[in-house]
PDB file of C-alpha atoms and ligand atoms in Angstrom:
ATOM      1  CA  MET J   1     -10.165   6.705 -11.573  1.00 66.00           C
ATOM      2  CA  GLU J   2     -11.154   5.256 -14.913  1.00 60.00           C
ATOM      3  CA  SER J   3     -14.804   4.417 -15.514  1.00 53.00           C
ATOM      4  CA  THR J   4     -15.847   0.931 -16.559  1.00 52.00           C
ATOM      5  CA  GLY J   5     -19.507   1.655 -17.268  1.00 51.00           C
ATOM      6  CA  ASN J   6     -22.420   1.641 -14.843  1.00 55.00           C
ATOM      7  CA  GLU J   7     -20.627   1.407 -11.492  1.00 68.00           C
ATOM      8  CA  SER J   8     -23.689   1.140  -9.249  1.00 64.00           C
ATOM      9  CA  ASP J   9     -25.015  -1.885 -11.188  1.00 66.00           C
ATOM     10  CA  ALA J  10     -21.636  -3.597 -11.297  1.00 72.00           C
ATOM     11  CA  THR J  11     -20.956  -3.180  -7.579  1.00 91.00           C
ATOM     12  CA  ALA J  12     -24.415  -3.621  -6.027  1.00 90.00           C
ATOM     13  CA  GLY J  13     -24.121  -5.987  -3.073  1.00 93.00           C
ATOM     14  CA  ARG J  14     -20.352  -6.292  -3.415  1.00 97.00           C
ATOM     15  CA  ARG J  15     -17.702  -5.091  -0.989  1.00 98.00           C
ATOM     16  CA  ILE J  16     -15.485  -2.379  -2.446  1.00 98.00           C
ATOM     17  CA  VAL J  17     -11.913  -3.580  -1.894  1.00 98.00           C
ATOM     18  CA  LEU J  18      -8.898  -1.434  -2.740  1.00 99.00           C
ATOM     19  CA  VAL J  19      -5.700  -3.442  -3.263  1.00 99.00           C
ATOM     20  CA  THR J  20      -2.568  -1.313  -3.500  1.00 99.00           C
ATOM     21  CA  GLY J  21       0.127  -2.462  -5.904  1.00 98.00           C
ATOM     22  CA  ALA J  22      -2.137  -4.927  -7.662  1.00 98.00           C
ATOM     23  CA  SER J  23      -0.721  -4.579 -11.163  1.00 97.00           C
ATOM     24  CA  ARG J  24       1.485  -7.629 -10.658  1.00 97.00           C
ATOM     25  CA  GLY J  25       2.672 -10.307  -8.262  1.00 98.00           C
ATOM     26  CA  ILE J  26       0.902 -10.961  -4.981  1.00 98.00           C
ATOM     27  CA  GLY J  27      -1.395  -7.950  -5.266  1.00 98.00           C
ATOM     28  CA  ALA J  28      -2.628  -9.055  -8.688  1.00 98.00           C
ATOM     29  CA  GLU J  29      -3.289 -12.577  -7.444  1.00 98.00           C
ATOM     30  CA  THR J  30      -5.067 -11.241  -4.361  1.00 99.00           C
ATOM     31  CA  ALA J  31      -7.291  -9.184  -6.667  1.00 98.00           C
ATOM     32  CA  ARG J  32      -8.040 -12.354  -8.612  1.00 98.00           C
ATOM     33  CA  VAL J  33      -9.044 -14.310  -5.495  1.00 98.00           C
ATOM     34  CA  LEU J  34     -11.209 -11.488  -4.107  1.00 98.00           C
ATOM     35  CA  ALA J  35     -12.968 -10.855  -7.422  1.00 98.00           C
ATOM     36  CA  ALA J  36     -13.713 -14.575  -7.761  1.00 98.00           C
ATOM     37  CA  ARG J  37     -15.276 -14.420  -4.281  1.00 98.00           C
ATOM     38  CA  GLY J  38     -17.627 -11.621  -5.320  1.00 98.00           C
ATOM     39  CA  ASP J  39     -15.906  -8.412  -4.237  1.00 98.00           C
ATOM     40  CA  HIS J  40     -15.495  -5.387  -6.460  1.00 98.00           C
ATOM     41  CA  VAL J  41     -11.716  -4.991  -6.612  1.00 98.00           C
ATOM     42  CA  VAL J  42     -10.040  -1.671  -7.305  1.00 98.00           C
ATOM     43  CA  VAL J  43      -6.688  -2.570  -8.842  1.00 98.00           C
ATOM     44  CA  ASN J  44      -4.221   0.155  -7.836  1.00 98.00           C
ATOM     45  CA  TYR J  45      -1.046   0.529  -9.867  1.00 98.00           C
ATOM     46  CA  ARG J  46       1.759   3.077  -9.923  1.00 98.00           C
ATOM     47  CA  GLU J  47       3.304   2.758 -13.407  1.00 96.00           C
ATOM     48  CA  LYS J  48       1.930  -0.359 -15.078  1.00 97.00           C
ATOM     49  CA  ARG J  49      -1.425   0.951 -16.258  1.00 98.00           C
ATOM     50  CA  LYS J  50      -1.742  -1.457 -19.184  1.00 98.00           C
ATOM     51  CA  ARG J  51      -1.038  -4.432 -16.961  1.00 98.00           C
ATOM     52  CA  ALA J  52      -3.608  -3.259 -14.399  1.00 98.00           C
ATOM     53  CA  GLU J  53      -6.234  -2.690 -17.098  1.00 98.00           C
ATOM     54  CA  THR J  54      -5.601  -6.128 -18.590  1.00 98.00           C
ATOM     55  CA  LEU J  55      -5.993  -7.725 -15.162  1.00 98.00           C
ATOM     56  CA  ALA J  56      -9.243  -5.853 -14.457  1.00 98.00           C
ATOM     57  CA  ALA J  57     -10.580  -6.847 -17.893  1.00 98.00           C
ATOM     58  CA  ASP J  58      -9.658 -10.503 -17.179  1.00 98.00           C
ATOM     59  CA  LEU J  59     -11.465 -10.365 -13.838  1.00 98.00           C
ATOM     60  CA  ARG J  60     -14.591  -8.936 -15.474  1.00 97.00           C
ATOM     61  CA  ALA J  61     -14.419 -11.501 -18.286  1.00 98.00           C
ATOM     62  CA  ALA J  62     -14.368 -14.207 -15.606  1.00 98.00           C
ATOM     63  CA  GLY J  63     -17.635 -12.829 -14.183  1.00 97.00           C
ATOM     64  CA  GLY J  64     -16.091 -10.632 -11.514  1.00 97.00           C
ATOM     65  CA  SER J  65     -16.230  -6.913 -10.896  1.00 97.00           C
ATOM     66  CA  ALA J  66     -13.069  -4.802 -11.073  1.00 98.00           C
ATOM     67  CA  SER J  67     -11.736  -1.364 -11.942  1.00 98.00           C
ATOM     68  CA  VAL J  68      -8.317   0.288 -11.989  1.00 98.00           C
ATOM     69  CA  ALA J  69      -6.932   3.315 -10.146  1.00 98.00           C
ATOM     70  CA  GLY J  70      -3.468   4.693 -10.796  1.00 98.00           C
ATOM     71  CA  ALA J  71      -1.726   6.368  -7.867  1.00 98.00           C
ATOM     72  CA  ASP J  72       1.728   6.671  -6.385  1.00 98.00           C
ATOM     73  CA  ILE J  73       0.827   5.991  -2.783  1.00 98.00           C
ATOM     74  CA  ALA J  74       4.138   7.502  -1.605  1.00 98.00           C
ATOM     75  CA  ASP J  75       2.866  10.861  -2.864  1.00 98.00           C
ATOM     76  CA  PRO J  76       0.419  12.368  -0.310  1.00 98.00           C
ATOM     77  CA  ASP J  77      -1.749  14.136  -2.911  1.00 98.00           C
ATOM     78  CA  SER J  78      -1.909  11.028  -5.065  1.00 98.00           C
ATOM     79  CA  ALA J  79      -2.839   8.865  -2.055  1.00 98.00           C
ATOM     80  CA  ARG J  80      -5.656  11.197  -1.065  1.00 98.00           C
ATOM     81  CA  ALA J  81      -6.919  11.348  -4.647  1.00 98.00           C
ATOM     82  CA  LEU J  82      -6.907   7.545  -4.724  1.00 98.00           C
ATOM     83  CA  VAL J  83      -9.082   7.123  -1.635  1.00 98.00           C
ATOM     84  CA  ASP J  84     -11.336  10.081  -2.482  1.00 98.00           C
ATOM     85  CA  GLY J  85     -11.705   8.765  -6.039  1.00 98.00           C
ATOM     86  CA  VAL J  86     -12.833   5.318  -4.848  1.00 98.00           C
ATOM     87  CA  VAL J  87     -15.371   6.811  -2.447  1.00 98.00           C
ATOM     88  CA  ALA J  88     -16.646   9.308  -5.033  1.00 97.00           C
ATOM     89  CA  LYS J  89     -17.097   6.568  -7.605  1.00 97.00           C
ATOM     90  CA  PHE J  90     -18.559   3.784  -5.480  1.00 97.00           C
ATOM     91  CA  GLY J  91     -19.961   5.670  -2.511  1.00 96.00           C
ATOM     92  CA  ARG J  92     -17.952   3.576  -0.066  1.00 97.00           C
ATOM     93  CA  LEU J  93     -14.752   1.707   0.733  1.00 98.00           C
ATOM     94  CA  ASP J  94     -15.100  -1.521   2.689  1.00 98.00           C
ATOM     95  CA  VAL J  95     -11.612  -3.041   2.691  1.00 98.00           C
ATOM     96  CA  LEU J  96      -8.082  -1.724   2.151  1.00 99.00           C
ATOM     97  CA  VAL J  97      -5.308  -4.202   1.385  1.00 99.00           C
ATOM     98  CA  LEU J  98      -1.943  -2.518   1.970  1.00 99.00           C
ATOM     99  CA  ASN J  99       0.110  -4.651  -0.389  1.00 98.00           C
ATOM    100  CA  ALA J 100       2.264  -2.196  -2.391  1.00 98.00           C
ATOM    101  CA  SER J 101       5.856  -2.119  -1.263  1.00 98.00           C
ATOM    102  CA  GLY J 102       9.222  -1.165  -2.663  1.00 95.00           C
ATOM    103  CA  GLY J 103      12.673   0.249  -2.140  1.00 93.00           C
ATOM    104  CA  LEU J 104      14.756  -2.352  -3.943  1.00 87.00           C
ATOM    105  CA  GLU J 105      14.374  -0.497  -7.248  1.00 86.00           C
ATOM    106  CA  ARG J 106      17.754   0.382  -8.769  1.00 85.00           C
ATOM    107  CA  ASP J 107      16.990   4.117  -8.859  1.00 91.00           C
ATOM    108  CA  ALA J 108      15.346   4.342  -5.405  1.00 92.00           C
ATOM    109  CA  ALA J 109      16.672   7.116  -3.135  1.00 93.00           C
ATOM    110  CA  PRO J 110      17.888   5.925   0.293  1.00 91.00           C
ATOM    111  CA  GLU J 111      14.903   7.462   2.092  1.00 96.00           C
ATOM    112  CA  TYR J 112      12.337   6.053  -0.345  1.00 97.00           C
ATOM    113  CA  ALA J 113      11.833   2.764   1.523  1.00 97.00           C
ATOM    114  CA  MET J 114      10.652   4.596   4.670  1.00 98.00           C
ATOM    115  CA  LEU J 115       8.497   6.973   2.627  1.00 98.00           C
ATOM    116  CA  LEU J 116       6.696   4.104   0.937  1.00 98.00           C
ATOM    117  CA  ASN J 117       6.762   1.241   3.427  1.00 98.00           C
ATOM    118  CA  ARG J 118       6.119   3.273   6.591  1.00 98.00           C
ATOM    119  CA  ASP J 119       4.768   6.763   5.886  1.00 98.00           C
ATOM    120  CA  ALA J 120       2.570   5.905   2.906  1.00 98.00           C
ATOM    121  CA  GLN J 121       1.015   2.900   4.676  1.00 98.00           C
ATOM    122  CA  ALA J 122       0.083   4.876   7.785  1.00 98.00           C
ATOM    123  CA  ARG J 123      -1.211   7.770   5.673  1.00 98.00           C
ATOM    124  CA  LEU J 124      -3.371   5.533   3.505  1.00 98.00           C
ATOM    125  CA  ALA J 125      -4.754   3.752   6.562  1.00 98.00           C
ATOM    126  CA  THR J 126      -5.663   7.135   8.088  1.00 98.00           C
ATOM    127  CA  LEU J 127      -7.323   8.279   4.859  1.00 98.00           C
ATOM    128  CA  ALA J 128      -9.252   5.017   4.564  1.00 98.00           C
ATOM    129  CA  LEU J 129     -10.395   5.140   8.190  1.00 98.00           C
ATOM    130  CA  GLU J 130     -12.446   8.227   7.370  1.00 96.00           C
ATOM    131  CA  HIS J 131     -14.593   5.994   5.172  1.00 98.00           C
ATOM    132  CA  LEU J 132     -14.339   2.371   6.338  1.00 98.00           C
ATOM    133  CA  PRO J 133     -17.606   1.261   7.936  1.00 97.00           C
ATOM    134  CA  ALA J 134     -17.734  -0.622  11.242  1.00 96.00           C
ATOM    135  CA  GLY J 135     -16.851  -4.161  10.203  1.00 97.00           C
ATOM    136  CA  GLY J 136     -14.576  -2.859   7.451  1.00 98.00           C
ATOM    137  CA  HIS J 137     -11.074  -4.295   7.295  1.00 98.00           C
ATOM    138  CA  LEU J 138      -7.460  -3.286   6.804  1.00 98.00           C
ATOM    139  CA  VAL J 139      -4.855  -5.861   5.827  1.00 99.00           C
ATOM    140  CA  PHE J 140      -1.107  -5.196   5.907  1.00 99.00           C
ATOM    141  CA  VAL J 141       1.011  -7.507   3.769  1.00 98.00           C
ATOM    142  CA  THR J 142       4.562  -8.111   4.920  1.00 98.00           C
ATOM    143  CA  SER J 143       7.396 -10.602   4.913  1.00 97.00           C
ATOM    144  CA  HIS J 144       8.829 -12.678   7.760  1.00 97.00           C
ATOM    145  CA  GLN J 145      12.166 -10.960   7.096  1.00 95.00           C
ATOM    146  CA  ALA J 146      10.478  -7.619   7.857  1.00 97.00           C
ATOM    147  CA  HIS J 147       8.013  -8.737  10.541  1.00 97.00           C
ATOM    148  CA  PHE J 148      10.801 -10.265  12.639  1.00 95.00           C
ATOM    149  CA  SER J 149      13.242  -7.414  11.870  1.00 94.00           C
ATOM    150  CA  PRO J 150      15.815  -6.798  13.234  1.00 93.00           C
ATOM    151  CA  GLY J 151      15.945 -10.078  15.116  1.00 89.00           C
ATOM    152  CA  ARG J 152      16.595 -12.403  12.199  1.00 88.00           C
ATOM    153  CA  PRO J 153      19.123 -12.348   9.349  1.00 86.00           C
ATOM    154  CA  VAL J 154      17.916 -10.948   6.029  1.00 91.00           C
ATOM    155  CA  PRO J 155      19.392 -11.214   2.528  1.00 92.00           C
ATOM    156  CA  ALA J 156      22.186  -8.764   1.719  1.00 90.00           C
ATOM    157  CA  GLY J 157      20.755  -5.397   0.712  1.00 89.00           C
ATOM    158  CA  TYR J 158      17.259  -6.148   2.084  1.00 92.00           C
ATOM    159  CA  GLU J 159      17.973  -4.606   5.530  1.00 94.00           C
ATOM    160  CA  PRO J 160      16.533  -1.127   4.760  1.00 95.00           C
ATOM    161  CA  ILE J 161      13.406  -2.671   3.254  1.00 96.00           C
ATOM    162  CA  ALA J 162      12.936  -4.981   6.234  1.00 97.00           C
ATOM    163  CA  ALA J 163      13.415  -2.088   8.675  1.00 97.00           C
ATOM    164  CA  SER J 164      11.007   0.175   6.777  1.00 98.00           C
ATOM    165  CA  LYS J 165       8.301  -2.470   6.484  1.00 98.00           C
ATOM    166  CA  ARG J 166       8.651  -3.247  10.198  1.00 98.00           C
ATOM    167  CA  ALA J 167       8.358   0.490  10.908  1.00 98.00           C
ATOM    168  CA  GLY J 168       5.222   0.544   8.739  1.00 98.00           C
ATOM    169  CA  GLU J 169       3.746  -2.356  10.672  1.00 98.00           C
ATOM    170  CA  ASP J 170       4.562  -0.594  13.973  1.00 98.00           C
ATOM    171  CA  ALA J 171       2.912   2.625  12.752  1.00 98.00           C
ATOM    172  CA  LEU J 172      -0.236   0.669  11.892  1.00 98.00           C
ATOM    173  CA  ARG J 173      -0.153  -1.197  15.203  1.00 98.00           C
ATOM    174  CA  ALA J 174      -0.036   2.175  16.974  1.00 98.00           C
ATOM    175  CA  MET J 175      -3.467   2.793  15.402  1.00 98.00           C
ATOM    176  CA  ILE J 176      -5.046  -0.336  16.945  1.00 98.00           C
ATOM    177  CA  PRO J 177      -6.917   1.637  19.671  1.00 98.00           C
ATOM    178  CA  GLU J 178      -8.512   3.690  16.882  1.00 97.00           C
ATOM    179  CA  PHE J 179      -9.361   0.526  14.893  1.00 97.00           C
ATOM    180  CA  ASP J 180     -10.903  -0.908  18.058  1.00 96.00           C
ATOM    181  CA  ARG J 181     -12.937   2.235  18.688  1.00 96.00           C
ATOM    182  CA  ARG J 182     -14.327   2.218  15.157  1.00 97.00           C
ATOM    183  CA  GLY J 183     -14.860  -1.529  14.857  1.00 97.00           C
ATOM    184  CA  THR J 184     -12.362  -1.795  12.000  1.00 98.00           C
ATOM    185  CA  GLY J 185     -10.638  -5.139  11.505  1.00 98.00           C
ATOM    186  CA  PHE J 186      -6.851  -5.086  11.123  1.00 98.00           C
ATOM    187  CA  THR J 187      -4.837  -8.148  10.156  1.00 98.00           C
ATOM    188  CA  VAL J 188      -1.155  -8.528   9.316  1.00 98.00           C
ATOM    189  CA  VAL J 189      -0.273 -11.279   6.852  1.00 98.00           C
ATOM    190  CA  SER J 190       3.406 -12.207   6.944  1.00 98.00           C
ATOM    191  CA  GLY J 191       4.977 -14.554   4.436  1.00 97.00           C
ATOM    192  CA  ASP J 192       8.252 -16.329   3.888  1.00 97.00           C
ATOM    193  CA  MET J 193       9.916 -15.651   0.535  1.00 97.00           C
ATOM    194  CA  ILE J 194       7.258 -16.382  -2.060  1.00 98.00           C
ATOM    195  CA  ASP J 195       8.269 -18.653  -4.908  1.00 96.00           C
ATOM    196  CA  GLY J 196       8.408 -17.239  -8.414  1.00 94.00           C
ATOM    197  CA  THR J 197       8.134 -13.554  -7.471  1.00 97.00           C
ATOM    198  CA  ILE J 198      10.310 -10.838  -8.956  1.00 94.00           C
ATOM    199  CA  ILE J 199      11.561  -9.916  -5.477  1.00 92.00           C
ATOM    200  CA  VAL J 200      12.859 -13.438  -4.835  1.00 93.00           C
ATOM    201  CA  ARG J 201      14.528 -13.467  -8.261  1.00 93.00           C
ATOM    202  CA  LEU J 202      16.179 -10.141  -7.359  1.00 90.00           C
ATOM    203  CA  LEU J 203      17.307 -11.428  -3.961  1.00 89.00           C
ATOM    204  CA  GLU J 204      18.571 -14.624  -5.588  1.00 90.00           C
ATOM    205  CA  ARG J 205      20.873 -12.493  -7.753  1.00 90.00           C
ATOM    206  CA  ARG J 206      22.114 -10.404  -4.806  1.00 89.00           C
ATOM    207  CA  ASP J 207      22.414 -13.101  -2.156  1.00 92.00           C
ATOM    208  CA  PRO J 208      21.800 -16.610  -3.537  1.00 94.00           C
ATOM    209  CA  ASP J 209      22.787 -18.309  -0.260  1.00 95.00           C
ATOM    210  CA  ALA J 210      20.050 -16.470   1.646  1.00 93.00           C
ATOM    211  CA  VAL J 211      17.393 -17.784  -0.736  1.00 94.00           C
ATOM    212  CA  THR J 212      18.858 -21.295  -0.707  1.00 94.00           C
ATOM    213  CA  ALA J 213      18.789 -21.196   3.101  1.00 93.00           C
ATOM    214  CA  ARG J 214      15.057 -20.467   3.024  1.00 94.00           C
ATOM    215  CA  ARG J 215      14.419 -23.243   0.488  1.00 94.00           C
ATOM    216  CA  ASP J 216      16.340 -25.636   2.775  1.00 93.00           C
ATOM    217  CA  HIS J 217      13.613 -25.145   5.380  1.00 90.00           C
ATOM    218  CA  GLY J 218      11.017 -26.457   2.938  1.00 90.00           C
ATOM    219  CA  ALA J 219       9.175 -25.474  -0.205  1.00 94.00           C
ATOM    220  CA  LEU J 220       8.525 -21.743  -0.373  1.00 97.00           C
ATOM    221  CA  PRO J 221       4.838 -20.734  -0.441  1.00 98.00           C
ATOM    222  CA  THR J 222       3.408 -20.024  -3.871  1.00 98.00           C
ATOM    223  CA  VAL J 223       1.894 -16.706  -4.934  1.00 98.00           C
ATOM    224  CA  GLU J 224      -1.532 -18.408  -4.958  1.00 98.00           C
ATOM    225  CA  GLU J 225      -1.129 -19.675  -1.372  1.00 98.00           C
ATOM    226  CA  PHE J 226      -0.011 -16.293  -0.082  1.00 98.00           C
ATOM    227  CA  ALA J 227      -2.651 -14.339  -1.998  1.00 98.00           C
ATOM    228  CA  THR J 228      -5.363 -16.674  -0.696  1.00 98.00           C
ATOM    229  CA  ALA J 229      -4.197 -15.990   2.870  1.00 98.00           C
ATOM    230  CA  VAL J 230      -4.317 -12.235   2.186  1.00 98.00           C
ATOM    231  CA  ALA J 231      -7.842 -12.564   0.756  1.00 98.00           C
ATOM    232  CA  ASP J 232      -8.896 -14.688   3.766  1.00 98.00           C
ATOM    233  CA  ALA J 233      -7.577 -11.955   6.079  1.00 98.00           C
ATOM    234  CA  THR J 234     -10.128  -9.476   4.689  1.00 98.00           C
ATOM    235  CA  VAL J 235     -12.860 -11.456   6.469  1.00 98.00           C
ATOM    236  CA  ALA J 236     -10.854 -12.405   9.568  1.00 97.00           C
ATOM    237  CA  THR J 237     -12.674 -12.125  12.881  1.00 95.00           C
ATOM    238  CA  THR J 238      -9.499 -12.166  14.991  1.00 96.00           C
ATOM    239  CA  PRO J 239      -8.791  -9.133  17.224  1.00 95.00           C
ATOM    240  CA  PRO J 240      -7.141  -6.125  15.491  1.00 96.00           C
ATOM    241  CA  GLY J 241      -3.403  -6.719  15.140  1.00 97.00           C
ATOM    242  CA  HIS J 242      -3.524 -10.475  14.701  1.00 97.00           C
ATOM    243  CA  THR J 243      -0.666 -11.796  12.538  1.00 97.00           C
ATOM    244  CA  HIS J 244      -1.279 -14.654  10.146  1.00 97.00           C
ATOM    245  CA  TYR J 245       1.882 -16.476   9.058  1.00 97.00           C
ATOM    246  CA  VAL J 246       2.356 -18.176   5.697  1.00 97.00           C
ATOM    247  CA  GLY J 247       5.300 -20.573   5.317  1.00 96.00           C
ATOM    248  CA  GLY J 248       8.651 -20.486   7.098  1.00 94.00           C
ATOM    249  CA  ALA J 249       7.530 -22.272  10.246  1.00 91.00           C
ATOM    250  CA  ASP J 250      11.019 -21.809  11.747  1.00 91.00           C
ATOM    251  CA  PHE J 251      10.271 -18.064  12.012  1.00 90.00           C
ATOM    252  CA  HIS J 252       7.037 -18.318  13.976  1.00 80.00           C
ATOM    253  CA  PRO J 253       7.086 -17.459  17.678  1.00 68.00           C
ATOM    254  CA  ALA J 254       5.485 -20.774  18.585  1.00 57.00           C
ATOM    255  CA  THR J 255       8.300 -22.749  17.016  1.00 45.00           C
ATOM    256  CA  VAL J 256      11.364 -20.500  17.471  1.00 37.00           C
TER     257      VAL J 256
HETATM  258  N1  LIG E 301       7.813 -11.498  -3.043  1.00 74.47           N
HETATM  259  C1  LIG E 301       7.988 -12.103  -1.866  1.00 74.47           C
HETATM  260  O1  LIG E 301       8.746 -13.069  -1.728  1.00 74.47           O
HETATM  261  C2  LIG E 301       7.213 -11.605  -0.667  1.00 74.47           C
HETATM  262  C3  LIG E 301       7.277 -12.357   0.533  1.00 74.47           C
HETATM  263  C4  LIG E 301       6.553 -11.928   1.637  1.00 74.47           C
HETATM  264  C5  LIG E 301       5.826 -10.763   1.565  1.00 74.47           C
HETATM  265  N2  LIG E 301       5.793 -10.052   0.418  1.00 74.47           N
HETATM  266  C6  LIG E 301       5.027  -8.811   0.386  1.00 74.47           C
HETATM  267  O2  LIG E 301       3.989  -8.917  -0.589  1.00 74.47           O
HETATM  268  C7  LIG E 301       3.723  -7.630  -1.143  1.00 74.47           C
HETATM  269  C8  LIG E 301       3.773  -7.701  -2.646  1.00 74.47           C
HETATM  270  O3  LIG E 301       5.005  -8.213  -3.053  1.00 74.47           O
HETATM  271  P1  LIG E 301       5.315  -8.568  -4.572  1.00 74.47           P
HETATM  272  O4  LIG E 301       6.483  -9.493  -4.547  1.00 74.47           O
HETATM  273  O5  LIG E 301       4.089  -8.973  -5.280  1.00 74.47           O
HETATM  274  O6  LIG E 301       5.799  -7.112  -5.091  1.00 74.47           O
HETATM  275  P2  LIG E 301       6.177  -6.594  -6.553  1.00 74.47           P
HETATM  276  O7  LIG E 301       6.151  -7.695  -7.547  1.00 74.47           O
HETATM  277  O8  LIG E 301       7.431  -5.798  -6.401  1.00 74.47           O
HETATM  278  O9  LIG E 301       4.964  -5.625  -6.911  1.00 74.47           O
HETATM  279  C9  LIG E 301       4.879  -4.403  -6.278  1.00 74.47           C
HETATM  280  C10 LIG E 301       3.554  -3.753  -6.669  1.00 74.47           C
HETATM  281  O10 LIG E 301       3.483  -2.542  -5.924  1.00 74.47           O
HETATM  282  C11 LIG E 301       3.257  -1.470  -6.815  1.00 74.47           C
HETATM  283  N3  LIG E 301       3.925  -0.292  -6.301  1.00 74.47           N
HETATM  284  C12 LIG E 301       5.228  -0.104  -6.044  1.00 74.47           C
HETATM  285  N4  LIG E 301       5.431   1.133  -5.574  1.00 74.47           N
HETATM  286  C13 LIG E 301       4.219   1.751  -5.540  1.00 74.47           C
HETATM  287  C14 LIG E 301       3.766   3.037  -5.182  1.00 74.47           C
HETATM  288  N5  LIG E 301       4.628   3.978  -4.754  1.00 74.47           N
HETATM  289  N6  LIG E 301       2.450   3.327  -5.291  1.00 74.47           N
HETATM  290  C15 LIG E 301       1.564   2.389  -5.727  1.00 74.47           C
HETATM  291  N7  LIG E 301       1.930   1.145  -6.103  1.00 74.47           N
HETATM  292  C16 LIG E 301       3.247   0.839  -6.005  1.00 74.47           C
HETATM  293  C17 LIG E 301       3.774  -1.903  -8.163  1.00 74.47           C
HETATM  294  O11 LIG E 301       3.068  -1.186  -9.174  1.00 74.47           O
HETATM  295  P3  LIG E 301       3.705  -0.801 -10.631  1.00 74.47           P
HETATM  296  O12 LIG E 301       4.339  -2.061 -11.165  1.00 74.47           O
HETATM  297  O13 LIG E 301       2.527  -0.342 -11.413  1.00 74.47           O
HETATM  298  O14 LIG E 301       4.717   0.277 -10.395  1.00 74.47           O
HETATM  299  C18 LIG E 301       3.446  -3.399  -8.128  1.00 74.47           C
HETATM  300  O15 LIG E 301       2.105  -3.597  -8.536  1.00 74.47           O
HETATM  301  C19 LIG E 301       4.743  -6.673  -0.511  1.00 74.47           C
HETATM  302  O16 LIG E 301       4.176  -6.000   0.582  1.00 74.47           O
HETATM  303  C20 LIG E 301       5.836  -7.605  -0.030  1.00 74.47           C
HETATM  304  O17 LIG E 301       6.582  -7.096   1.041  1.00 74.47           O
HETATM  305  C21 LIG E 301       6.466 -10.436  -0.702  1.00 74.47           C
END
């Protein structure tokens, strides 16, 4: 973890919130919302160090508190070093936002989606649980296409990602008795395709009709709307395992 100066001064009275995959997209915007609300945000990145550092500097310039932590969460040693590094530096970890996701990368091995979207999420949650205080919170970020997998059609090529993210959600849900025992909050935030994201641009190239079909149901949520819902989930008082839906009302159980 990189130092940003006097950590104890900068984080006094603030929650320490680790957001995985916050160097861009929804994670970056979630970091922005949380920092504006007074949390100290640890911006985790895998490759895009410069982008993460620029974001953290922007958050500090805006009066917030933020630092960066590089880690490939799919690598067990790296994941442990990430959590241990946060706790060593700040003395605590109050909230973990499991946002990082992948598998659509051109060079990704077939098993990578499960390693990242299932195994790494459960591992990181287990590592964080050692430190989260009672009243701490875990948030899992997912998509409707994954949350409702395999019951609903998904864009061509997205099936393995949807299945792996659903498996990740199931692995976390299997931990609910432990969350309950420890008084740890656990909220799932599921979103429709989010307008303007790289993933939607990728899907649009692979399966334009699938994206058009979603737009036909109404305007897609924006990154700001989704990130705000993720930030809100870090203070949710709903029972562990509650799912908060953003956009795509035709997906929701109440309306299907
Ligand atoms: N985009 C959508 O339409 C949409 C809709 C609903 C839900 N969601 C969910 O929202 C979340 C974020 O989506 P997004 O569109 O913002 O994703 P994105 O633009 O692809 O960004 C992914 C982020 O995850 C990081 N990352 C990837 N692999 C990692 C690893 N092994 N270890 C650590 N960090 C890693 C990346 O870091 P580097 O760039 O540094 O490698 C990047 O910061 C995902 O859980 C996704 O399923 C997205």
